[in-house]
């Protein structure tokens, strides 16, 4: 193999491979030197020197080549600058792009480590071990990489989704001075671009209206003015924040959260029934317990056989018909919510709403009545959701990524690190769509 082929195999621009040997430990040692065309140029004045001073050898760490990582031995020169007016009297050869001055790791090794952490959602410790770096070096590489690719300002958003995520496990914390134990359950509020590719573009510590208002008010008024809708679950605190900080945006309540509330009503009733009938929790031998998952499934996804089993179980468990009424209430609410995105007219919505309210009022079941009150309190936001078809489903998807990132890192002690990792993982689409992203400078 001639010299240029071996240099091409190493593939570091400006580095010429002189020879490759195997040392006593069996590792390949790549002896390199600087490309003669690049050697001797002063970085300060830009003039070429003809006065070499000394030889130095460095061992920049690089990426894996083949099964292991060869040792790079770069023999390079120190030069005297021959321009009298130049302040730089002596300089050492370097490759600013590939192996900058004083760098002990090649730029490409840093970039690949940063991508492994960010794009392949791997733990920093695992990547650091693979690349033979210190944890801090791998972490810094990711910080620099994300600073270059993540935009500073939030993306333009017309439909904003807000939702809470639990940060870490709820636990007791002991005050170091008083020894007092307090129950700590921390939450973050995630802000998601539901209309475009902006992903989960910001996270705010806490889930109160105050923190959300403060974050929104700190943004550019022109950016706020572009938000026409804000989607959320039935959270009074977020609704308050929307009213105060985004008075012109329409609040849309997420229909999947409403289905979850309806399912909860059915489950609560079923559990109460088990205690009232048998004085204990439900068991496998109880008909309604055996059908508990099918009770929560959408009726149209049940086969006729399964539906017959569900109805039979409800009749056997509760001959008074309470459980069946609860289940029908859930299905009536689903029927209303299924109008979302179908361009329903006012009559259709009115009919579906009235059928649901009348059923809940007639049933005299406390769980159904509570559900009806919630629907009533959020009626305008629900109707807005039916007209626009907006749902917070994407936000829920990001919550899964947030939890995944937390797990692979075995929890975060530093919240800035956590936010950076989450934002990077949850804004992939926007980065893929904006190819004009700033080049990574490490
Ligand atoms: Zn110079």
Coordinates of C-alpha atoms and ligand atoms in Angstrom, one line a residue:
X1 CA 0.0 0.0 0.0
X2 CA 1.5 3.3 -1.0
X3 CA 1.6 6.3 1.3
X4 CA -1.5 8.1 -0.2
X5 CA -3.6 4.9 0.2
X6 CA -2.8 4.5 3.9
X7 CA -3.5 8.2 4.4
X8 CA -6.8 7.8 2.7
X9 CA -7.6 4.8 4.9
X10 CA -7.0 7.0 8.0
X11 CA -9.0 9.8 6.4
X12 CA -7.8 12.8 8.4
X13 CA -7.3 15.7 6.0
X14 CA -3.8 17.1 6.4
X15 CA -2.3 14.1 8.1
X16 CA 0.0 11.8 6.1
X17 CA 0.5 8.2 7.2
X18 CA 4.2 7.4 7.1
X19 CA 4.0 3.8 8.3
X20 CA 1.8 1.5 10.4
X21 CA 3.4 -1.1 12.7
X22 CA 2.2 -3.4 15.4
X23 CA 3.6 -2.8 18.9
X24 CA 4.6 -5.5 21.5
X25 CA 1.1 -5.4 22.9
X26 CA -0.4 -6.2 19.5
X27 CA -1.9 -2.8 18.9
X28 CA -1.4 -1.0 15.6
X29 CA 0.6 2.2 15.8
X30 CA 0.1 4.7 13.0
X31 CA 3.0 7.0 12.5
X32 CA 1.9 10.2 10.8
X33 CA 3.3 13.6 9.9
X34 CA 1.7 16.8 8.6
X35 CA 1.0 17.2 4.9
X36 CA 4.1 19.2 3.7
X37 CA 1.9 21.6 1.9
X38 CA 0.3 22.6 5.2
X39 CA 3.5 22.6 7.3
X40 CA 5.2 25.7 8.5
X41 CA 2.4 28.3 8.0
X42 CA 2.2 30.7 10.9
X43 CA -1.3 30.9 12.4
X44 CA -0.8 34.5 13.4
X45 CA 0.6 36.3 10.3
X46 CA -0.1 33.6 7.7
X47 CA 3.4 33.6 6.4
X48 CA 5.4 30.4 5.7
X49 CA 8.4 29.8 7.9
X50 CA 11.6 28.0 6.7
X51 CA 13.1 27.8 10.2
X52 CA 12.3 24.6 12.0
X53 CA 13.0 24.7 15.8
X54 CA 12.2 21.2 17.1
X55 CA 10.2 18.0 16.7
X56 CA 7.3 17.1 19.0
X57 CA 5.2 14.0 19.0
X58 CA 1.6 13.9 20.1
X59 CA -0.9 11.1 20.5
X60 CA -4.3 12.4 19.6
X61 CA -7.0 9.9 20.3
X62 CA -9.3 9.0 17.4
X63 CA -12.1 6.8 16.4
X64 CA -12.1 3.0 16.1
X65 CA -10.6 1.7 12.8
X66 CA -11.5 -1.9 12.4
X67 CA -11.9 -3.9 15.6
X68 CA -9.8 -1.6 17.8
X69 CA -8.5 1.9 18.0
X70 CA -5.0 2.3 16.6
X71 CA -2.5 4.5 18.4
X72 CA -1.9 7.7 16.4
X73 CA 1.6 9.1 16.7
X74 CA 1.8 12.5 15.1
X75 CA 5.4 13.7 14.6
X76 CA 5.2 17.4 14.0
X77 CA 7.4 20.4 14.0
X78 CA 7.8 23.6 16.0
X79 CA 8.7 26.5 13.8
X80 CA 10.1 30.0 14.4
X81 CA 8.1 32.7 12.7
X82 CA 10.5 34.7 10.5
X83 CA 8.3 37.8 10.3
X84 CA 9.8 40.3 12.7
X85 CA 6.6 42.2 13.3
X86 CA 4.7 39.0 14.2
X87 CA 4.0 38.5 17.9
X88 CA 4.0 34.7 17.5
X89 CA 7.7 33.9 17.8
X90 CA 7.2 30.1 17.8
X91 CA 4.3 27.9 16.7
X92 CA 3.6 24.2 16.4
X93 CA 1.8 22.6 13.5
X94 CA -1.9 21.9 13.9
X95 CA -4.9 21.1 11.9
X96 CA -7.6 23.6 13.1
X97 CA -10.5 21.6 11.7
X98 CA -9.4 18.0 12.4
X99 CA -7.0 18.2 15.4
X100 CA -6.9 21.8 16.8
X101 CA -4.0 23.1 18.8
X102 CA -3.6 21.4 22.2
X103 CA -6.5 19.0 21.4
X104 CA -5.9 15.5 22.7
X105 CA -8.9 14.1 20.8
X106 CA -9.7 14.4 17.1
X107 CA -12.7 16.5 16.1
X108 CA -14.4 13.6 14.4
X109 CA -14.1 11.5 17.6
X110 CA -15.8 14.3 19.5
X111 CA -18.5 14.7 16.9
X112 CA -19.3 11.0 16.8
X113 CA -19.4 10.8 20.6
X114 CA -21.8 13.7 20.6
X115 CA -24.0 12.1 18.0
X116 CA -24.0 8.8 19.8
X117 CA -25.3 10.6 22.9
X118 CA -27.8 12.9 21.1
X119 CA -29.0 11.0 18.1
X120 CA -28.8 7.5 19.4
X121 CA -29.9 8.4 22.9
X122 CA -27.1 6.6 24.6
X123 CA -25.8 7.3 28.1
X124 CA -22.9 9.6 28.4
X125 CA -21.0 7.1 30.5
X126 CA -21.4 4.3 27.9
X127 CA -20.2 6.5 25.0
X128 CA -17.3 7.8 27.1
X129 CA -16.2 4.3 27.7
X130 CA -16.5 3.3 24.1
X131 CA -14.5 6.3 22.8
X132 CA -11.9 6.0 25.6
X133 CA -12.8 9.5 26.9
X134 CA -13.5 10.9 30.3
X135 CA -17.2 11.4 31.1
X136 CA -16.7 15.2 31.2
X137 CA -15.1 15.2 27.7
X138 CA -18.0 13.3 26.2
X139 CA -20.5 15.5 28.0
X140 CA -18.7 18.7 26.8
X141 CA -18.7 17.4 23.2
X142 CA -22.5 16.9 23.4
X143 CA -23.0 20.3 25.0
X144 CA -21.0 22.0 22.1
X145 CA -22.8 19.9 19.5
X146 CA -26.3 20.7 20.8
X147 CA -25.4 24.4 21.2
X148 CA -24.5 24.4 17.5
X149 CA -27.6 22.6 16.2
X150 CA -30.4 23.7 18.6
X151 CA -31.8 27.1 17.8
X152 CA -31.8 29.7 20.6
X153 CA -35.3 31.0 20.0
X154 CA -38.4 28.8 20.0
X155 CA -39.7 27.8 16.5
X156 CA -42.8 29.6 15.1
X157 CA -45.8 27.9 16.6
X158 CA -49.5 28.3 15.8
X159 CA -50.9 25.4 17.9
X160 CA -49.2 25.1 21.3
X161 CA -49.5 21.9 23.4
X162 CA -48.8 22.0 27.1
X163 CA -48.6 19.0 29.4
X164 CA -46.9 17.9 32.6
X165 CA -44.2 15.3 33.1
X166 CA -43.0 13.9 36.4
X167 CA -39.3 14.5 37.0
X168 CA -37.8 11.5 38.8
X169 CA -39.6 9.3 41.3
X170 CA -41.6 10.8 44.1
X171 CA -39.6 10.3 47.3
X172 CA -39.0 11.6 50.8
X173 CA -36.2 14.2 51.2
X174 CA -34.6 14.9 54.5
X175 CA -33.7 18.5 55.4
X176 CA -29.9 18.4 56.4
X177 CA -30.3 20.9 59.2
X178 CA -33.6 20.1 60.8
X179 CA -33.8 16.5 59.8
X180 CA -37.4 17.0 58.8
X181 CA -38.7 14.7 56.1
X182 CA -40.8 16.1 53.3
X183 CA -42.6 14.3 50.4
X184 CA -41.1 15.5 47.1
X185 CA -42.9 14.9 43.8
X186 CA -41.5 17.2 41.1
X187 CA -43.1 18.0 37.8
X188 CA -42.1 19.8 34.6
X189 CA -44.3 21.5 32.0
X190 CA -43.4 20.6 28.4
X191 CA -44.3 23.0 25.5
X192 CA -44.8 21.3 22.2
X193 CA -45.3 22.6 18.7
X194 CA -48.4 20.8 17.6
X195 CA -48.7 22.5 14.2
X196 CA -45.2 22.2 12.8
X197 CA -42.0 20.2 13.3
X198 CA -40.7 22.2 16.3
X199 CA -41.1 19.2 18.7
X200 CA -40.8 19.7 22.4
X201 CA -39.0 23.0 22.2
X202 CA -39.0 24.0 25.9
X203 CA -39.4 22.6 29.4
X204 CA -40.3 24.7 32.4
X205 CA -39.7 23.5 36.0
X206 CA -43.0 23.1 37.9
X207 CA -46.6 22.7 36.8
X208 CA -48.2 25.8 38.2
X209 CA -49.8 28.6 36.2
X210 CA -47.2 31.0 37.6
X211 CA -44.2 29.2 36.0
X212 CA -46.0 28.9 32.6
X213 CA -47.1 32.6 32.7
X214 CA -43.6 33.7 33.5
X215 CA -42.1 31.6 30.6
X216 CA -44.7 32.9 28.2
X217 CA -44.3 36.5 29.2
X218 CA -40.5 36.3 28.8
X219 CA -41.0 35.5 25.1
X220 CA -41.1 37.8 22.1
X221 CA -44.6 39.4 21.8
X222 CA -44.5 38.7 18.0
X223 CA -43.9 35.0 18.7
X224 CA -46.8 34.9 21.2
X225 CA -49.1 36.6 18.7
X226 CA -48.7 33.8 16.2
X227 CA -50.2 31.2 18.7
X228 CA -53.9 30.8 17.8
X229 CA -54.7 27.6 19.8
X230 CA -53.4 26.1 23.0
X231 CA -54.1 22.4 23.7
X232 CA -54.1 20.9 27.2
X233 CA -55.7 18.3 29.5
X234 CA -58.5 19.4 31.8
X235 CA -56.0 21.4 33.9
X236 CA -57.4 24.5 35.6
X237 CA -53.9 25.9 36.2
X238 CA -52.8 25.7 32.6
X239 CA -56.1 27.2 31.5
X240 CA -55.5 30.1 33.9
X241 CA -52.1 30.6 32.4
X242 CA -53.5 30.6 28.9
X243 CA -56.2 33.1 29.8
X244 CA -53.7 35.5 31.3
X245 CA -50.6 35.1 29.0
X246 CA -52.3 34.2 25.7
X247 CA -55.7 35.9 25.9
X248 CA -56.3 35.7 22.1
X249 CA -55.5 32.0 21.8
X250 CA -58.4 29.5 21.9
X251 CA -58.1 26.8 24.6
X252 CA -58.6 23.3 23.2
X253 CA -59.0 20.4 25.6
X254 CA -57.4 17.1 24.5
X255 CA -60.0 14.5 23.7
X256 CA -57.9 11.6 24.7
X257 CA -57.7 13.0 28.3
X258 CA -61.5 13.1 28.3
X259 CA -61.7 9.5 27.3
X260 CA -59.3 8.7 30.1
X261 CA -61.6 10.5 32.5
X262 CA -64.5 8.5 31.2
X263 CA -62.6 5.3 31.6
X264 CA -61.7 6.3 35.2
X265 CA -65.4 6.8 36.0
X266 CA -66.2 3.2 34.8
X267 CA -63.3 1.8 36.8
X268 CA -64.2 3.7 39.9
X269 CA -67.8 2.5 39.7
X270 CA -66.6 -1.1 39.1
X271 CA -64.3 -1.0 42.2
X272 CA -67.0 0.5 44.4
X273 CA -69.4 -2.2 43.2
X274 CA -67.0 -4.9 44.2
X275 CA -66.6 -3.5 47.7
X276 CA -70.4 -3.0 48.1
X277 CA -71.3 -6.5 46.9
X278 CA -68.5 -8.6 48.4
X279 CA -66.6 -6.3 50.9
X280 CA -63.3 -6.9 49.1
X281 CA -61.4 -6.0 45.9
X282 CA -62.2 -7.6 42.6
X283 CA -60.9 -11.1 41.8
X284 CA -60.6 -13.3 38.8
X285 CA -63.8 -15.1 39.7
X286 CA -65.8 -11.9 39.6
X287 CA -67.5 -11.5 36.1
X288 CA -66.9 -7.7 35.8
X289 CA -63.3 -8.0 37.0
X290 CA -62.6 -10.6 34.3
X291 CA -63.9 -8.1 31.6
X292 CA -62.3 -5.0 33.2
X293 CA -60.0 -4.3 30.2
X294 CA -62.8 -4.9 27.6
X295 CA -65.0 -2.5 29.6
X296 CA -62.5 0.3 28.7
X297 CA -62.1 -0.6 25.1
X298 CA -63.9 1.3 22.3
X299 CA -67.1 -0.6 21.6
X300 CA -66.4 -0.7 17.8
X301 CA -63.2 -2.6 18.4
X302 CA -65.0 -5.4 20.2
X303 CA -66.1 -8.5 18.2
X304 CA -69.8 -9.4 18.6
X305 CA -68.7 -12.3 20.8
X306 CA -66.6 -10.0 23.1
X307 CA -69.4 -7.5 23.3
X308 CA -71.8 -10.2 24.3
X309 CA -69.4 -11.3 27.1
X310 CA -69.0 -7.7 28.3
X311 CA -72.8 -7.2 28.4
X312 CA -73.3 -10.5 30.2
X313 CA -70.7 -9.7 32.8
X314 CA -72.2 -6.2 33.5
X315 CA -75.7 -7.7 33.9
X316 CA -74.4 -10.5 36.2
X317 CA -72.3 -8.2 38.4
X318 CA -74.9 -5.4 38.7
X319 CA -78.5 -6.4 38.0
X320 CA -79.6 -2.9 38.8
X321 CA -77.9 -1.8 35.6
X322 CA -75.5 0.8 37.2
X323 CA -72.3 -0.5 35.6
X324 CA -74.0 -0.8 32.2
X325 CA -75.2 2.9 32.5
X326 CA -71.7 3.9 33.4
X327 CA -70.3 2.1 30.4
X328 CA -72.9 3.6 28.2
X329 CA -72.0 7.1 29.5
X330 CA -68.4 6.5 28.5
X331 CA -69.5 5.4 25.0
X332 CA -71.8 8.4 24.6
X333 CA -68.9 10.7 25.4
X334 CA -66.7 8.8 22.9
X335 CA -69.4 9.2 20.3
X336 CA -69.3 13.0 20.9
X337 CA -65.5 13.1 20.7
X338 CA -65.4 11.0 17.5
X339 CA -66.9 14.0 15.7
X340 CA -63.5 15.6 16.0
X341 CA -62.0 16.5 12.6
X342 CA -65.1 15.5 10.7
X343 CA -66.3 19.1 10.2
X344 CA -69.4 18.5 12.4
X345 CA -72.2 21.0 12.3
X346 CA -73.7 22.6 15.4
X347 CA -76.7 20.3 15.3
X348 CA -74.5 17.1 15.4
X349 CA -72.5 18.5 18.3
X350 CA -75.7 19.6 20.1
X351 CA -77.3 16.2 19.7
X352 CA -74.3 14.2 20.9
X353 CA -73.8 16.6 23.9
X354 CA -77.4 16.5 24.9
X355 CA -77.6 12.7 24.7
X356 CA -74.5 12.5 27.0
X357 CA -75.8 15.0 29.5
X358 CA -79.3 13.5 29.7
X359 CA -77.9 10.0 30.2
X360 CA -75.6 11.2 33.0
X361 CA -78.5 13.2 34.7
X362 CA -80.9 10.2 34.4
X363 CA -78.4 7.7 35.7
X364 CA -78.0 9.2 39.2
X365 CA -74.5 7.7 39.4
X366 CA -72.1 10.1 41.1
X367 CA -69.1 9.1 38.9
X368 CA -71.1 9.9 35.7
X369 CA -72.4 13.2 37.2
X370 CA -68.9 14.3 38.0
X371 CA -67.8 13.5 34.5
X372 CA -70.7 15.5 33.1
X373 CA -69.8 18.5 35.3
X374 CA -66.2 18.3 34.0
X375 CA -67.4 18.1 30.4
X376 CA -69.8 21.1 31.1
X377 CA -67.0 23.2 32.6
X378 CA -64.8 22.6 29.5
X379 CA -67.6 22.5 26.9
X380 CA -66.3 25.4 24.8
X381 CA -62.8 24.0 24.7
X382 CA -64.2 20.6 23.8
X383 CA -66.2 22.0 21.0
X384 CA -63.1 23.9 19.8
X385 CA -61.3 20.6 19.7
X386 CA -64.2 19.0 17.6
X387 CA -64.1 21.8 15.1
X388 CA -60.3 21.9 14.7
X389 CA -59.4 18.3 15.3
X390 CA -56.5 19.4 17.4
X391 CA -55.2 16.7 19.9
X392 CA -52.3 16.6 22.3
X393 CA -51.3 13.1 21.2
X394 CA -47.9 14.3 20.0
X395 CA -47.2 15.7 23.5
X396 CA -48.0 12.3 25.0
X397 CA -45.5 10.8 22.6
X398 CA -42.8 13.2 23.7
X399 CA -43.6 12.3 27.3
X400 CA -42.5 8.8 26.5
X401 CA -39.2 10.1 25.1
X402 CA -38.7 12.2 28.2
X403 CA -39.1 9.2 30.4
X404 CA -36.8 7.1 28.2
X405 CA -34.0 9.7 28.4
X406 CA -34.4 9.8 32.2
X407 CA -34.1 6.0 32.4
X408 CA -31.0 5.6 30.2
X409 CA -29.3 8.3 32.2
X410 CA -30.4 6.6 35.5
X411 CA -31.9 10.0 36.4
X412 CA -30.3 13.4 36.2
X413 CA -28.9 15.5 39.0
X414 CA -28.3 18.5 36.8
X415 CA -31.6 19.9 35.4
X416 CA -29.8 21.8 32.6
X417 CA -28.3 18.6 31.3
X418 CA -31.7 16.9 31.5
X419 CA -33.4 19.7 29.6
X420 CA -30.7 19.8 26.9
X421 CA -30.9 16.0 26.4
X422 CA -34.7 16.0 26.2
X423 CA -34.8 19.0 23.9
X424 CA -32.3 17.4 21.5
X425 CA -34.2 14.1 21.5
X426 CA -37.6 15.8 21.0
X427 CA -36.7 18.2 18.2
X428 CA -35.2 15.7 15.7
X429 CA -37.8 16.4 13.0
X430 CA -37.2 20.2 13.1
X431 CA -33.4 19.6 12.8
X432 CA -33.9 17.2 9.9
X433 CA -36.2 19.8 8.1
X434 CA -33.8 22.7 8.6
X435 CA -30.7 21.7 6.6
X436 CA -29.4 25.3 7.1
X437 CA -28.5 24.5 10.7
X438 CA -25.3 26.1 11.9
X439 CA -22.2 23.9 11.3
X440 CA -21.0 22.2 14.4
X441 CA -17.9 23.9 15.8
X442 CA -16.1 22.1 18.6
Ligands
LIG1 ZN1 4.0 34.8 12.3

